[in-house]
Amino acid sequence: MTDDALHDHAIDAFIAATNADDPARRATLLSRALTGDVVFWGPLGRGVGRKAVEDFITEVVQGHPSGPCLMVRTTRVDAPGEWARFGWRYEDSSGRSLLTGMDVVHVTVEGDIDEIVIFADPPE
């Protein structure tokens, strides 16, 4: 698999996990996308491990006051070497955009994400 394909595969599995409402399916998808010791920088601070990412998804994404929402990749994956970034939109069940942003990820040579940094909303 090419580097671009590795990046796309890992990122798309992460997005699918974010959108999975079944906890077992979410855990399976995260195990395909992330290393066990992934470092996750999100709006609530820093977490380490797949469980931290899973807890964030359960609390913030699936537990949103608007009801479960959908994360949609809005850009291609831009991947210079082992780093990649992509734009996303977080939308409610009617398709209304609630939040936009960009994630930056580090992808290992095996194709797993070992670091995620979430940037919500564009910089001012």
Short mmCIF file of C-alpha atoms in Angstrom, two decimals:
data_model
loop_
_atom_site.label_atom_id
_atom_site.label_comp_id
_atom_site.label_asym_id
_atom_site.label_seq_id
_atom_site.Cartn_x
_atom_site.Cartn_y
_atom_site.Cartn_z
CA MET A 1 0.00 0.00 0.00
CA THR A 2 1.33 3.46 -0.83
CA ASP A 3 1.84 6.07 1.90
CA ASP A 4 -1.19 8.00 0.64
CA ALA A 5 -3.34 4.88 0.79
CA LEU A 6 -2.10 4.12 4.34
CA HIS A 7 -3.02 7.62 5.45
CA ASP A 8 -6.45 7.51 3.80
CA HIS A 9 -7.18 4.06 5.24
CA ALA A 10 -6.29 5.06 8.81
CA ILE A 11 -8.13 8.38 8.65
CA ASP A 12 -11.26 6.91 7.06
CA ALA A 13 -11.34 4.13 9.70
CA PHE A 14 -11.02 6.81 12.42
CA ILE A 15 -13.92 8.79 10.92
CA ALA A 16 -16.02 5.63 10.61
CA ALA A 17 -15.31 4.89 14.29
CA THR A 18 -16.37 8.41 15.20
CA ASN A 19 -19.70 7.82 13.45
CA ALA A 20 -20.31 4.32 14.82
CA ASP A 21 -23.07 4.28 17.40
CA ASP A 22 -22.35 0.68 18.43
CA PRO A 23 -19.51 0.65 21.02
CA ALA A 24 -18.17 -2.74 19.87
CA ARG A 25 -18.03 -1.60 16.23
CA ARG A 26 -16.38 1.67 17.32
CA ALA A 27 -13.70 -0.23 19.27
CA THR A 28 -13.02 -2.52 16.29
CA LEU A 29 -12.64 0.43 13.91
CA LEU A 30 -10.38 2.28 16.35
CA SER A 31 -8.16 -0.81 16.64
CA ARG A 32 -7.76 -0.69 12.84
CA ALA A 33 -6.92 3.02 12.82
CA LEU A 34 -4.93 3.76 15.98
CA THR A 35 -1.97 2.40 17.88
CA GLY A 36 -2.76 1.21 21.40
CA ASP A 37 -0.80 4.09 22.90
CA VAL A 38 -2.10 6.84 20.60
CA VAL A 39 -1.68 10.36 21.97
CA PHE A 40 -4.86 12.37 21.49
CA TRP A 41 -5.01 16.16 21.79
CA GLY A 42 -8.61 17.35 21.74
CA PRO A 43 -10.73 20.21 22.99
CA LEU A 44 -10.90 18.61 26.43
CA GLY A 45 -7.14 18.20 26.74
CA ARG A 46 -4.67 15.38 26.26
CA GLY A 47 -5.44 11.68 26.42
CA VAL A 48 -3.38 8.55 25.83
CA GLY A 49 -4.60 5.26 24.43
CA ARG A 50 -7.49 4.07 22.31
CA LYS A 51 -9.77 4.14 25.35
CA ALA A 52 -9.22 7.91 25.71
CA VAL A 53 -10.24 8.41 22.07
CA GLU A 54 -13.21 6.09 22.49
CA ASP A 55 -14.34 7.96 25.62
CA PHE A 56 -14.06 11.29 23.77
CA ILE A 57 -16.18 9.98 20.90
CA THR A 58 -18.79 8.56 23.28
CA GLU A 59 -19.01 11.71 25.36
CA VAL A 60 -18.58 14.51 22.83
CA VAL A 61 -19.66 13.09 19.49
CA GLN A 62 -22.28 10.47 20.29
CA GLY A 63 -23.48 12.28 23.42
CA HIS A 64 -23.94 15.69 21.78
CA PRO A 65 -27.02 17.64 23.00
CA SER A 66 -28.30 17.75 19.39
CA GLY A 67 -28.30 13.96 19.38
CA PRO A 68 -25.76 11.70 17.72
CA CYS A 69 -24.01 13.64 14.98
CA LEU A 70 -21.93 12.76 11.98
CA MET A 71 -18.31 13.60 11.26
CA VAL A 72 -17.70 14.15 7.54
CA ARG A 73 -14.29 14.54 5.92
CA THR A 74 -14.47 17.72 3.81
CA THR A 75 -11.02 17.73 2.19
CA ARG A 76 -8.60 15.31 0.68
CA VAL A 77 -5.92 13.95 2.97
CA ASP A 78 -2.81 16.13 2.66
CA ALA A 79 0.12 13.95 3.67
CA PRO A 80 3.72 15.17 3.48
CA GLY A 81 5.57 12.08 4.71
CA GLU A 82 4.32 10.54 7.93
CA TRP A 83 2.16 13.54 8.88
CA ALA A 84 -1.29 14.15 7.46
CA ARG A 85 -4.08 16.66 7.82
CA PHE A 86 -7.67 16.76 6.74
CA GLY A 87 -10.67 19.02 7.12
CA TRP A 88 -13.91 17.89 8.64
CA ARG A 89 -17.42 18.99 9.42
CA TYR A 90 -19.54 17.86 12.34
CA GLU A 91 -23.23 17.86 11.40
CA ASP A 92 -26.55 17.03 13.04
CA SER A 93 -29.04 14.51 11.66
CA SER A 94 -30.56 17.14 9.35
CA GLY A 95 -27.14 17.86 7.78
CA ARG A 96 -26.74 21.24 9.51
CA SER A 97 -23.10 22.00 10.22
CA LEU A 98 -22.42 22.39 13.95
CA LEU A 99 -18.65 22.67 13.88
CA THR A 100 -15.81 22.55 11.37
CA GLY A 101 -12.14 21.98 11.83
CA MET A 102 -8.97 20.23 10.85
CA ASP A 103 -7.14 17.28 12.36
CA VAL A 104 -3.44 16.63 12.10
CA VAL A 105 -2.29 13.05 12.55
CA HIS A 106 0.99 11.17 12.62
CA VAL A 107 0.87 7.83 10.82
CA THR A 108 3.37 5.06 11.52
CA VAL A 109 5.06 3.07 8.75
CA GLU A 110 2.56 0.28 9.53
CA GLY A 111 -0.30 2.66 8.72
CA ASP A 112 -1.62 3.31 12.24
CA ILE A 113 -2.26 6.74 13.72
CA ASP A 114 -0.14 7.26 16.82
CA GLU A 115 -0.89 10.94 17.37
CA ILE A 116 -3.98 13.06 16.73
CA VAL A 117 -4.35 16.81 17.18
CA ILE A 118 -7.85 18.27 16.74
CA PHE A 119 -8.35 21.89 15.70
CA ALA A 120 -11.99 22.95 15.91
CA ASP A 121 -13.11 26.04 14.02
CA PRO A 122 -10.75 28.06 11.83
CA PRO A 123 -8.08 30.22 13.50
CA GLU A 124 -9.06 33.84 14.00
#
